[in-house]
Coordinates of C-alpha atoms and ligand atoms in Angstrom, one line a residue:
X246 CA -40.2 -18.5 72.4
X247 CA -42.4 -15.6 72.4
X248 CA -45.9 -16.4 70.7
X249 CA -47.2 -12.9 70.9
X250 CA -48.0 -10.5 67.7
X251 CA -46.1 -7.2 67.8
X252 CA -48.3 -4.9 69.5
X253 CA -50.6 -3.0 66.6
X254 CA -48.6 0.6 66.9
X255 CA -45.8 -1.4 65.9
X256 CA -46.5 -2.7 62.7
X257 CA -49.6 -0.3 61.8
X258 CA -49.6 3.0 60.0
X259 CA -45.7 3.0 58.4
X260 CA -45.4 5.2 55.8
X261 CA -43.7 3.4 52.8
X262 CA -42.0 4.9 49.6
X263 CA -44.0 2.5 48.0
X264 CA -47.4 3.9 47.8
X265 CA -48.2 7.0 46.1
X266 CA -50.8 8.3 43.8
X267 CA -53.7 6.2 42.8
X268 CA -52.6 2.9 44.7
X269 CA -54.7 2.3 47.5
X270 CA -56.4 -0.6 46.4
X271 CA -52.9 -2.7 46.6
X272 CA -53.3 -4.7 50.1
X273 CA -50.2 -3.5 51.7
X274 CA -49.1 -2.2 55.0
X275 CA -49.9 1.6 54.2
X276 CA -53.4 0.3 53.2
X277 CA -54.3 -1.6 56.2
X278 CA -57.3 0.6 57.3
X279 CA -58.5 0.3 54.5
X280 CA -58.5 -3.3 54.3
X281 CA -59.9 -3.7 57.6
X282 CA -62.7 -1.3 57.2
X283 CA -63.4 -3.0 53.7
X284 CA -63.7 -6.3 55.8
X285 CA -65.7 -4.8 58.8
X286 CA -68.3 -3.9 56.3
X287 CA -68.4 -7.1 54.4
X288 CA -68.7 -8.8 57.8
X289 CA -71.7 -6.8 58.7
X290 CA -73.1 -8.0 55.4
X291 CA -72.1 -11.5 57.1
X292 CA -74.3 -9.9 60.4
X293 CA -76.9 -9.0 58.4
X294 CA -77.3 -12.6 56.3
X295 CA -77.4 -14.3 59.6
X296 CA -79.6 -12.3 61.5
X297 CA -82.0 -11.7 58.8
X298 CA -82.5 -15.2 57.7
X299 CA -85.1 -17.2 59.0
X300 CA -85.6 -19.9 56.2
X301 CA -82.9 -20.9 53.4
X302 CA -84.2 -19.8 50.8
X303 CA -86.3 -16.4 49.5
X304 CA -87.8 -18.5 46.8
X305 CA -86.7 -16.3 44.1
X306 CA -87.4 -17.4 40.3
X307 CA -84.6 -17.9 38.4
X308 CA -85.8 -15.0 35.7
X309 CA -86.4 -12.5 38.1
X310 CA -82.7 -13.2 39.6
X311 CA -81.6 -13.1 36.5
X312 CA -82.4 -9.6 35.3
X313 CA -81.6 -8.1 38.6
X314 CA -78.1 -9.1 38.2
X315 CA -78.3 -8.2 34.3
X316 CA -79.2 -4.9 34.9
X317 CA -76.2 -3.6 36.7
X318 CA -73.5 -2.2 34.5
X319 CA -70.0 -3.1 34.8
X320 CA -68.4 -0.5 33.3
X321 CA -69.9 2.5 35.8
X322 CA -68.1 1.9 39.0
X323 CA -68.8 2.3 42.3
X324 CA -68.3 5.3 45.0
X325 CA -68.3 3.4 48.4
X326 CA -68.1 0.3 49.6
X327 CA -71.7 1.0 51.2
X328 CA -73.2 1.2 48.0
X329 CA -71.2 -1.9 46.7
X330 CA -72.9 -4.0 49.9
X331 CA -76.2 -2.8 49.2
X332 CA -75.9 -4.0 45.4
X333 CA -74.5 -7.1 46.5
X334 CA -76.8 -7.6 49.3
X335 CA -79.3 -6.9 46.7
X336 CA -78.6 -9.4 43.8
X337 CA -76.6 -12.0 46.0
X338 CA -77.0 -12.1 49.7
X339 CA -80.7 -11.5 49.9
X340 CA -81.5 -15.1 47.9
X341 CA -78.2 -16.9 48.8
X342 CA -79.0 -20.7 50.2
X343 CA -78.3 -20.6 54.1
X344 CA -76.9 -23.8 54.7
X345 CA -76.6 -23.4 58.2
X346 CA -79.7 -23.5 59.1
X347 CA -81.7 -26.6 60.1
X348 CA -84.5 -26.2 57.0
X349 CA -82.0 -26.7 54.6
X350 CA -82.0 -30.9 54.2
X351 CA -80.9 -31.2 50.6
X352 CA -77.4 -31.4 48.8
X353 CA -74.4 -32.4 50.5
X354 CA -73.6 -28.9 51.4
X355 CA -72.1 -28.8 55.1
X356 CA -72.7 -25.9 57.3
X357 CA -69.3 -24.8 58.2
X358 CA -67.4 -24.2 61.7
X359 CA -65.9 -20.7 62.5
X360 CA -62.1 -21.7 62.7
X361 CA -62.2 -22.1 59.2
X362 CA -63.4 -19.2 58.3
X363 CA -61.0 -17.2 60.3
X364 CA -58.2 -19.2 58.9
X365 CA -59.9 -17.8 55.3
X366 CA -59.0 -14.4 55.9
X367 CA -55.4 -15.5 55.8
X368 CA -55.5 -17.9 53.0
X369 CA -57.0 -15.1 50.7
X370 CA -55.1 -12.0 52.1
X371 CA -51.6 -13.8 52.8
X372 CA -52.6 -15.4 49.3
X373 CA -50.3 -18.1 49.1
X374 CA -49.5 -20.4 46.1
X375 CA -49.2 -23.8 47.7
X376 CA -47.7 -25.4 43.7
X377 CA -44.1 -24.5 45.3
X378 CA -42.1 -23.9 48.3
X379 CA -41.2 -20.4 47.4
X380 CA -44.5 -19.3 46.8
X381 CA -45.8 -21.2 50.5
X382 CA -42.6 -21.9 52.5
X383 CA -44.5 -23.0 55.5
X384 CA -47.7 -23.8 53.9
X385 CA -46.3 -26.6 51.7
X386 CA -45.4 -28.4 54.9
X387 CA -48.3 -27.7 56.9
X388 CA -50.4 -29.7 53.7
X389 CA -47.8 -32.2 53.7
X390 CA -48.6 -32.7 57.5
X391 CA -52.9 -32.6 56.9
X392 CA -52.4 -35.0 54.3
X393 CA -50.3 -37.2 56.3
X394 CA -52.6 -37.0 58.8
X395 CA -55.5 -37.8 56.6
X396 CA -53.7 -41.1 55.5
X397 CA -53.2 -41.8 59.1
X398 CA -57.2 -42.1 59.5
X399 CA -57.4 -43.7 56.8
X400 CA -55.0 -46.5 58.2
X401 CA -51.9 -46.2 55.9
X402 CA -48.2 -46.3 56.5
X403 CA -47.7 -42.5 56.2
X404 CA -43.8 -43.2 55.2
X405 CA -45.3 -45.1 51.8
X406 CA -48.5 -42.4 51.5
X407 CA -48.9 -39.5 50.0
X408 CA -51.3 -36.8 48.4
X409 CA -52.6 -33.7 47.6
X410 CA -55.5 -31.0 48.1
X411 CA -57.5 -30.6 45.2
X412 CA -60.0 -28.5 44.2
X413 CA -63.2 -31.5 45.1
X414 CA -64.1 -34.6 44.9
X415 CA -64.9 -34.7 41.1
X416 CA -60.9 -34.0 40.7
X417 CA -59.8 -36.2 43.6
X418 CA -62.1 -39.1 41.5
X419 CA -59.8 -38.0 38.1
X420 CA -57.2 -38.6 39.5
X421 CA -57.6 -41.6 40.9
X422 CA -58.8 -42.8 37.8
X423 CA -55.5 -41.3 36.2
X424 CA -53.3 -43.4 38.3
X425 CA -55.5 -45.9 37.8
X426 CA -55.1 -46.2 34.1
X427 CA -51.2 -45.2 34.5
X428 CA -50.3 -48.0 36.7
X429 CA -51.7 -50.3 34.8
X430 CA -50.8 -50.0 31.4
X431 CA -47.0 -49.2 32.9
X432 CA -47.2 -52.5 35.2
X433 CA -49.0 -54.3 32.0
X434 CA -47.5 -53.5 28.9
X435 CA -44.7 -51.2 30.4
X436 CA -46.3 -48.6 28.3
X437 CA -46.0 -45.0 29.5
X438 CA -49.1 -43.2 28.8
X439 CA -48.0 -39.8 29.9
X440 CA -45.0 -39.6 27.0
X441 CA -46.7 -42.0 24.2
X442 CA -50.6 -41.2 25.1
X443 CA -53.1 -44.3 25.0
X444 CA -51.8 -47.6 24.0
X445 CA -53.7 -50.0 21.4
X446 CA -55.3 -51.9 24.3
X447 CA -56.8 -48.9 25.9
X448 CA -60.4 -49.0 24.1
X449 CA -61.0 -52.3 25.9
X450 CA -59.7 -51.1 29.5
X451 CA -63.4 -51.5 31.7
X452 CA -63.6 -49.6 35.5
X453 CA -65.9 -51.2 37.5
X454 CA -68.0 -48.9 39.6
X455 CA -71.5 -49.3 41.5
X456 CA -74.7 -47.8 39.3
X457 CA -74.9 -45.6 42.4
X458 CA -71.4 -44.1 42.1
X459 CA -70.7 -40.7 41.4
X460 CA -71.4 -39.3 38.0
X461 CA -67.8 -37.8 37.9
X462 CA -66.3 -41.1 37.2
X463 CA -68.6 -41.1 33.7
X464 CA -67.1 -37.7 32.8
X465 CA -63.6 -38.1 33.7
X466 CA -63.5 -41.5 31.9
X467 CA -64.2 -39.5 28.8
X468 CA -62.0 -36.6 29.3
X469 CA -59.2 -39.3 30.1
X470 CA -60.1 -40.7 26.2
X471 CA -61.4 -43.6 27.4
X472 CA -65.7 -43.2 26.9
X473 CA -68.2 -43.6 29.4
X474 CA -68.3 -47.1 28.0
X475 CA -65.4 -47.9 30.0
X476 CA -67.2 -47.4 32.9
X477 CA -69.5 -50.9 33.7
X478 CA -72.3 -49.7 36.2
X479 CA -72.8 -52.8 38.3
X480 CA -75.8 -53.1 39.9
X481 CA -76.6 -52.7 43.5
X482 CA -78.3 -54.6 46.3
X483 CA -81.1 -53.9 48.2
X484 CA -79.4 -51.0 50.3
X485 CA -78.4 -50.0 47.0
X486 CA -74.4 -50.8 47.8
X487 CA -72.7 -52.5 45.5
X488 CA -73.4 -56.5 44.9
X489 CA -70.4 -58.5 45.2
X490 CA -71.4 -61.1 43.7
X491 CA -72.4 -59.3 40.3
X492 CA -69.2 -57.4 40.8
X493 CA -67.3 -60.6 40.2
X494 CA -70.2 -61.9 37.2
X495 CA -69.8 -58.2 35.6
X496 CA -65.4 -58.5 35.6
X497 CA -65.7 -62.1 34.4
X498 CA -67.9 -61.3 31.7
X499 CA -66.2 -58.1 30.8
X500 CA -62.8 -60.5 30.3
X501 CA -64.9 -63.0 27.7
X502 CA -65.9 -59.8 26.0
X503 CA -62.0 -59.6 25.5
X504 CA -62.1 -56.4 27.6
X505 CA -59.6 -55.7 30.0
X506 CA -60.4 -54.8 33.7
X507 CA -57.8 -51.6 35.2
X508 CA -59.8 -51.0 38.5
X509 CA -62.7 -50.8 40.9
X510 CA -64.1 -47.7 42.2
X511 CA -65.9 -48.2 45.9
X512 CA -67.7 -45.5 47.2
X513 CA -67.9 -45.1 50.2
X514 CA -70.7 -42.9 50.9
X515 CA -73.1 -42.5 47.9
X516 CA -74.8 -39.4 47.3
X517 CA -78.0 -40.4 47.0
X518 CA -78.4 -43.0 49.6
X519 CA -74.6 -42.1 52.0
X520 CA -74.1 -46.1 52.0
X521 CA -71.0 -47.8 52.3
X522 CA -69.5 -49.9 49.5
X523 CA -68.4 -53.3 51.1
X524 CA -64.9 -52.1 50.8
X525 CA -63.6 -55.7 52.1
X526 CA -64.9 -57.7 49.3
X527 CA -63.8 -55.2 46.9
X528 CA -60.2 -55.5 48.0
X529 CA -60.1 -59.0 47.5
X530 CA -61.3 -58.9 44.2
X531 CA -58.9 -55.9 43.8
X532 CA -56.2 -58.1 45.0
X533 CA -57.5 -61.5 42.9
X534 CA -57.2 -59.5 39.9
X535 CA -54.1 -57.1 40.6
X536 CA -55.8 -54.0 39.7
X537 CA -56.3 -50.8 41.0
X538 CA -58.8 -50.2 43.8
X539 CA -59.9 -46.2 44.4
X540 CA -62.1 -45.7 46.7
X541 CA -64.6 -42.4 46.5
X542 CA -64.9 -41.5 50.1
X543 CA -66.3 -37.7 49.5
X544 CA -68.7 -37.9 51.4
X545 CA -67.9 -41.0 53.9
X546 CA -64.7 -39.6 54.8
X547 CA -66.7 -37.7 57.9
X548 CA -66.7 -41.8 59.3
X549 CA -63.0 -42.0 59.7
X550 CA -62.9 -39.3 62.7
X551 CA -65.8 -41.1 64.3
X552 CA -65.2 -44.5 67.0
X553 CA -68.9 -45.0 66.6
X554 CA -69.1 -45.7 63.1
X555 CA -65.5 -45.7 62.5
X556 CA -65.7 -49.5 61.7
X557 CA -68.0 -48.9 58.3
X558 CA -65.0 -48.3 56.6
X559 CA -62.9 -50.8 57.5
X560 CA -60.9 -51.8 54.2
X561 CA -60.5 -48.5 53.1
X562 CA -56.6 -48.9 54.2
X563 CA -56.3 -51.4 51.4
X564 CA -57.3 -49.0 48.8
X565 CA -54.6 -47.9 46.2
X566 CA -56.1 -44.2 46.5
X567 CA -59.0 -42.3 48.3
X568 CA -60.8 -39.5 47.7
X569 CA -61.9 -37.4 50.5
X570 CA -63.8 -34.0 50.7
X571 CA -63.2 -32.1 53.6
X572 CA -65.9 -29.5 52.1
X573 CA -68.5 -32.2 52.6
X574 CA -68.0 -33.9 55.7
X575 CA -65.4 -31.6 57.8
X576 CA -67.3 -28.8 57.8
X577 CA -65.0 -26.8 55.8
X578 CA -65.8 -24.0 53.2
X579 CA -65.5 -24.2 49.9
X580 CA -63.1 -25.5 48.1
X581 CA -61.3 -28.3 50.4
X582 CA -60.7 -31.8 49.4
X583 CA -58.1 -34.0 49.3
X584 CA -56.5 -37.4 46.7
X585 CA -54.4 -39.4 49.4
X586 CA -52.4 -42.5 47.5
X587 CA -51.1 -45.6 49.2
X588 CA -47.7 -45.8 47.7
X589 CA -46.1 -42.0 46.7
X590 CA -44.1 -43.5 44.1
X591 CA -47.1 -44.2 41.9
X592 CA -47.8 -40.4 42.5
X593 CA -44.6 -40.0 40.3
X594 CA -46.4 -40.5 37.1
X595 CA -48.1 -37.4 37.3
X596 CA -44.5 -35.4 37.7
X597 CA -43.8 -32.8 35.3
X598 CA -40.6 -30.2 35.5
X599 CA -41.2 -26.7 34.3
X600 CA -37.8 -24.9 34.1
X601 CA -39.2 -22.0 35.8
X602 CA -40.8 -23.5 38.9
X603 CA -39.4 -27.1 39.4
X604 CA -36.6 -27.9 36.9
X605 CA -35.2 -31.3 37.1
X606 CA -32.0 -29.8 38.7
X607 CA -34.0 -28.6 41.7
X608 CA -33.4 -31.3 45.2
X609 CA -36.9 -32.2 45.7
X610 CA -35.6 -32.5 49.8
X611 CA -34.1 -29.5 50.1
X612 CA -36.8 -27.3 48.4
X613 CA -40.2 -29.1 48.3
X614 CA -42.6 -28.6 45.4
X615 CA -46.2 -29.9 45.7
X616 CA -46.9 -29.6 42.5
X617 CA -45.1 -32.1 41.3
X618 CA -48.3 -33.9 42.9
X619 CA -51.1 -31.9 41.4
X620 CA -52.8 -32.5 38.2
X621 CA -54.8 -29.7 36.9
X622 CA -54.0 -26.8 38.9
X623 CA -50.2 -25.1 38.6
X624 CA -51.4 -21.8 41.3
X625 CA -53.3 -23.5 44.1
X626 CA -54.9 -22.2 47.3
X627 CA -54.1 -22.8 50.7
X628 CA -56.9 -24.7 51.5
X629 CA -55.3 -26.6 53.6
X630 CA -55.0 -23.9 56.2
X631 CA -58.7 -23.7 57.0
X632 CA -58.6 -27.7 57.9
X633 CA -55.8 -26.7 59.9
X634 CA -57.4 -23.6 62.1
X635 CA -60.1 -26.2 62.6
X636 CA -57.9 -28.9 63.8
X637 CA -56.0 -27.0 66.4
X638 CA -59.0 -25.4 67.8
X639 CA -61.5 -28.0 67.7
X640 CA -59.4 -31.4 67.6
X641 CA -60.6 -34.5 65.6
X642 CA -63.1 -35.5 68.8
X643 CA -65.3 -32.7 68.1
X644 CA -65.4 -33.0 64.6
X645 CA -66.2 -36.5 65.0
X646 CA -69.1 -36.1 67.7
X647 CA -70.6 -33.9 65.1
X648 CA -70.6 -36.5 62.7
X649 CA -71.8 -38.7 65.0
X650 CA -74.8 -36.4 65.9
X651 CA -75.4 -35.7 62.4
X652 CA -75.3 -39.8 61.8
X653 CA -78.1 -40.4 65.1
X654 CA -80.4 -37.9 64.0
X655 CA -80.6 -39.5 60.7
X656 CA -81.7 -42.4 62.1
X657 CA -84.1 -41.2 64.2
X658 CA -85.0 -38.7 60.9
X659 CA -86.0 -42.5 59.6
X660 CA -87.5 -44.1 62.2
X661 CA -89.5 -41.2 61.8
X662 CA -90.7 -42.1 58.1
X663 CA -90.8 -45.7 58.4
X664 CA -93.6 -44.6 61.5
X665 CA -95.5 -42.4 59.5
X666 CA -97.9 -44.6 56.8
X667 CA -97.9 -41.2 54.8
X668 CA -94.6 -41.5 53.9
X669 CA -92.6 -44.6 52.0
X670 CA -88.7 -44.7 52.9
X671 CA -86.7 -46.8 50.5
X672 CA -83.8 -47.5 52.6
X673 CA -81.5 -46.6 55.7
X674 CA -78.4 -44.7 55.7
X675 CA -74.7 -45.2 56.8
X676 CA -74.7 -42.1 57.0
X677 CA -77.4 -39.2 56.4
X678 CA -79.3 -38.8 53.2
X679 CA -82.6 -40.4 53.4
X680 CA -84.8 -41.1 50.3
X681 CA -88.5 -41.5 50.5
X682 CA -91.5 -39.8 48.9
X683 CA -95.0 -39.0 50.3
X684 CA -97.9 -41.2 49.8
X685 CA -101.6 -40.2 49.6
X686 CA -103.8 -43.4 48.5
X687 CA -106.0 -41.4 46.5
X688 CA -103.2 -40.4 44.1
X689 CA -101.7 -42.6 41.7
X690 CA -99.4 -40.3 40.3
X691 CA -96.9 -40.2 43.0
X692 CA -94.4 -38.8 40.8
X693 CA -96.2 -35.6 40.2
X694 CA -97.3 -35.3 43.9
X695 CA -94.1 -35.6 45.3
X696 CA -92.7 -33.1 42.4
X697 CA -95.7 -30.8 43.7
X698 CA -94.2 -30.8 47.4
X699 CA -90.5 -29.9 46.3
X700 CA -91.3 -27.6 43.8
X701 CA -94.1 -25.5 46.7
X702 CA -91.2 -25.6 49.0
X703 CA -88.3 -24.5 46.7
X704 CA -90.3 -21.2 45.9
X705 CA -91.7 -21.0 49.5
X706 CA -88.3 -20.4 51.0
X707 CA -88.8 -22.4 54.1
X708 CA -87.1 -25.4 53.5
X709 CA -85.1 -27.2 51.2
X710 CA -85.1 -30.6 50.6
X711 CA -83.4 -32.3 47.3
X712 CA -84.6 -35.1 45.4
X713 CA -83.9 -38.1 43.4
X714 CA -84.7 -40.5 40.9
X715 CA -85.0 -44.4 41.7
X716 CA -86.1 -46.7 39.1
X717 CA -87.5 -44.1 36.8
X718 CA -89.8 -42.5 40.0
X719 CA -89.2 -39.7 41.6
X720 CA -88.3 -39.5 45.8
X721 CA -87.7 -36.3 48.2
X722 CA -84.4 -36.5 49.7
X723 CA -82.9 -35.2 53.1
X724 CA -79.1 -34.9 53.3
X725 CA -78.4 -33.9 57.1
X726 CA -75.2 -32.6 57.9
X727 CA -76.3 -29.8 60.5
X728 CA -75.3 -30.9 64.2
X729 CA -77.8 -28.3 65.6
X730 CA -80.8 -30.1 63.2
X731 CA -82.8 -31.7 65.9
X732 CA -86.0 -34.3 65.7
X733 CA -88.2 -31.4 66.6
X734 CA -86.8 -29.5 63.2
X735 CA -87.5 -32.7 61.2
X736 CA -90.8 -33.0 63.0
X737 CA -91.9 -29.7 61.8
X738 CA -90.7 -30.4 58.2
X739 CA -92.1 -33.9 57.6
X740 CA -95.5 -31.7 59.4
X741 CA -94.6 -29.4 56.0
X742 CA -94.1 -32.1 53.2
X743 CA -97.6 -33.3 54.7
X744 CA -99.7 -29.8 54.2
X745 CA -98.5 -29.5 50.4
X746 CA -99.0 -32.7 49.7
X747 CA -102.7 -32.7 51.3
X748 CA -103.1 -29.3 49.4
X749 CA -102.0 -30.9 45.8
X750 CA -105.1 -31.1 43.1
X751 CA -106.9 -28.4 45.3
X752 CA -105.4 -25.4 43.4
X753 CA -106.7 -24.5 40.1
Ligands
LIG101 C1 -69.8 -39.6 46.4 C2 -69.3 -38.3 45.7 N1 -68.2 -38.3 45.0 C3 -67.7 -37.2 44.4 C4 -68.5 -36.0 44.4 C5 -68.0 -34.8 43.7 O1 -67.4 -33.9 44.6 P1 -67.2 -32.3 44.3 O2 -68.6 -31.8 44.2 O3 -66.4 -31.8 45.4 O4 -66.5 -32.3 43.0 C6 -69.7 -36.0 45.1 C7 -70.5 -34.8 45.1 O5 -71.6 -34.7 45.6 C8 -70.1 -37.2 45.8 O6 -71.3 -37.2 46.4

């Protein structure tokens, strides 16, 4: 087999009765020079954002952005692509968040590893539409493969499993909430709820999450017409996972409430503490009750590459469905996440045939649609090409020895803390957010001192650290995901958290 391109000369500069007149714009072959010079300049743009940043942030205020970007009109076009950069460098690039660099400690926003970006200049030019095989050919079996591989980690049969990318995890967490809700009333009261909409019974179906879940599961309870109420919160324990043995109180007293339990959602990985729920118990209650058990593992995905730490999520290959975000914990760019389901015929319910893309007629074997699998989105990236650019070239080992860097330095990050009597850390991590606030004993109101620190470092630039509520008072937060963080960068910003907070009630 011969691997190699056709030489450049070859394929380059073919004059086509295609183009003429105004039509250079369209990528095709006669415009290649243009496209690549378009690129080369936007990548110096790339240059220039790396080289010229040395914190994550210019501290810009939000007004100030605001009427740069509002004073450009839209209807006077541009001349050169130069000019275009320099506006764009202007009212984007200058203030855009770095999250590659070490100061930046605060959402779960991953810094993101070359292959994939390579493999994104071929999932925007070759443009792809991965909702059937004529609009992806290869690409709908290269995501068949990632997702089978996914379920692999995860510790399923890959001949029952199945799945899809989606868009992130909020949509992963619909639907697994979807199929959820499906199964059940289909299973319970053979009631098909994608023909005939909610049954009667439906206003008493109850989800049981932890009160540190995701706030997605709240909104896509209500956009599925069931409330938030049908999401019961149940409290968590001391590492602020959720408490089994409420878990079971909570079901049993939803039942003598005459409501109806459909599910459990475990997450595996919380966003505000990156703890795991114990997906073991949850199981068996899952499998005591005969209801659905998702699991949200947007975040704790990154522990299924990892031997280390691997073992935190043992039970997760019991769950009816997962959620994973590649985005998150794969260092992939934005968007890349996956909804991997146990048993693929339960994936059925969310089937629909459109005459002019998948009619019934069509042999699902011999021409493959994935978006007989999708639920919101009918034209659909390629995503799944970045994860696989960054597979071949890096293999799962490396991924998961970042991980497992990221996952050390967060416990050295709060050994750190817990060292330091200036600081108050509230718990450990499974995996790398840590939540803990500054302490000065002449200050009572720590609230307002530790909302001084974030607030003098947002609009200082030089790092960025998130934050959080816990029992009505306020907390910094680190989230590391940066292998090249070290203890020496968290030295000098614990060194930084300490000079604001000495300086607050000086100013005037
Ligand atoms: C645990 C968890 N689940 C789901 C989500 C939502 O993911 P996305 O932002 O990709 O929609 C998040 C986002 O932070 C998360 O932390």
């Amino acid at each position: 087999m011969n691997n190699n391109f056709a030489p450049l000369e070859e394929v380059s500069n073919t004059t086509s009765p295609h183009i003429s007149g105004n039509f250079g714009n369209i990528f095709h072959q006669d415009n290649y020079d243009h496209y690549r010079n378009a690129v080369n300049s936007t990548l110096d743009l790339v240059q220039q954002f790396l080289y010229r940043n040395d914190k994550p942030f210019s501290g810009i205020e939000a007004k100030e952005m605001k009427g740069m970007v509002q004073e450009i009109d839209l209807n006077q076009k541009l001349s050169t692509y130069k000019e275009l950069l320099n506006e764009v460098d202007h009212i984007y690039v200058k203030h855009a968040t770095a999250f590659h660099l070490p100061q930046y400690v605060a959402h779960l926003n991953c810094p993101v590893v070359i292959p994939a970006l390579a493999g994104e200049i071929l999932v925007s030019a070759i443009n792809s539409s991965q909702d059937t095989y004529d609009q992806s050919a290869g690409g709908t079996f290269m995501e068949r493969k990632l997702i089978d591989w996914t379920a692999e980690q995860l510790g399923y049969n890959t001949n029952e499993s199945d799945g899809v990318f989606t868009a992130g995890g909020s949509q992963s967490n619909l639907m697994g909430l979807v199929m959820m809700r499906d199964c059940f009333s289909q299973k319970r009261y053979n009631h098909n709820i994608k023909l005939d909409g909610l049954p009667q019974e439906a206003s008493r179906f109850r989800i049981f999450v932890s009160d540190k879940s995701h706030f997605s599961n709240l909104k896509n309870a209500s956009i599925m017409g069931l409330g938030e109420k049908s999401i019961v919160k149940v409290p968590t324990d001391e590492r602020f996972c959720m408490d089994i043995s409420l878990l079971k109180k909570y079901i049993k007293r939803e039942e003598q409430l005459g409501n109806i339990p459909i599910g459990i959602v475990a997450t595996a990985g919380t966003t505000d503490f990156g703890n795991v729920d114990p997906l073991k118990d949850i199981a068996n209650i899952a499998e005591q009750y005969n209801i659905w058990m998702h699991v949200d593992a947007a975040y704790g995905c990154a522990l299924l590459l990892s031997e280390k730490y691997r073992h935190l999520l043992t039970g997760i290959e019991r769950a009816d469905s997962v959620t994973i975000d590649y985005h998150k914990s794969f260092f992939q760019p934005i968007s890349s996440s996956a909804f991997i389901v146990k048993n693929k015929k339960e994936l059925l319910i969310l089937k629909h045939h459109a005459d002019y893309l998948n009619p019934k007629e069509m042999d699902e074997e011999e021409i493959p649609a994935q978006i007989n699998k999708s639920i919101t989105q009918s034209t659909r990236r390629f995503d799944a090409l970045k994860l696989w650019f960054t597979l071949r070239m890096m293999g799962k080992e490396q991924l998961a020895q970042y991980t497992d860097t990221v996952i050390d330095l967060t416990k050295d990050a709060a050994s750190m803390i817990t060292e330091d009597q200036d600081f108050e850390l509230l718990s450990d991590s499974d995996l790398s957010v840590l939540v803990f606030r500054y302490v000065r004993p002449d200050i009572t109101d720590l609230n307002a001192l530790n909302q001084y620190i974030k607030m003098k470092l947002f609009y200082s630039g030089e790092v960025l650290v998130a934050s959080t509520k816990v029992d009505g008072n306020f907390y910094l937060k680190f989230t590391f995901l940066n292998p090249i963080t070290t203890t020496e960068d968290i030295h000098e910003i614990l060194t930084k958290i300490k000079r604001h907070g000495e300086d607050f009630g000086t100013e005037n």
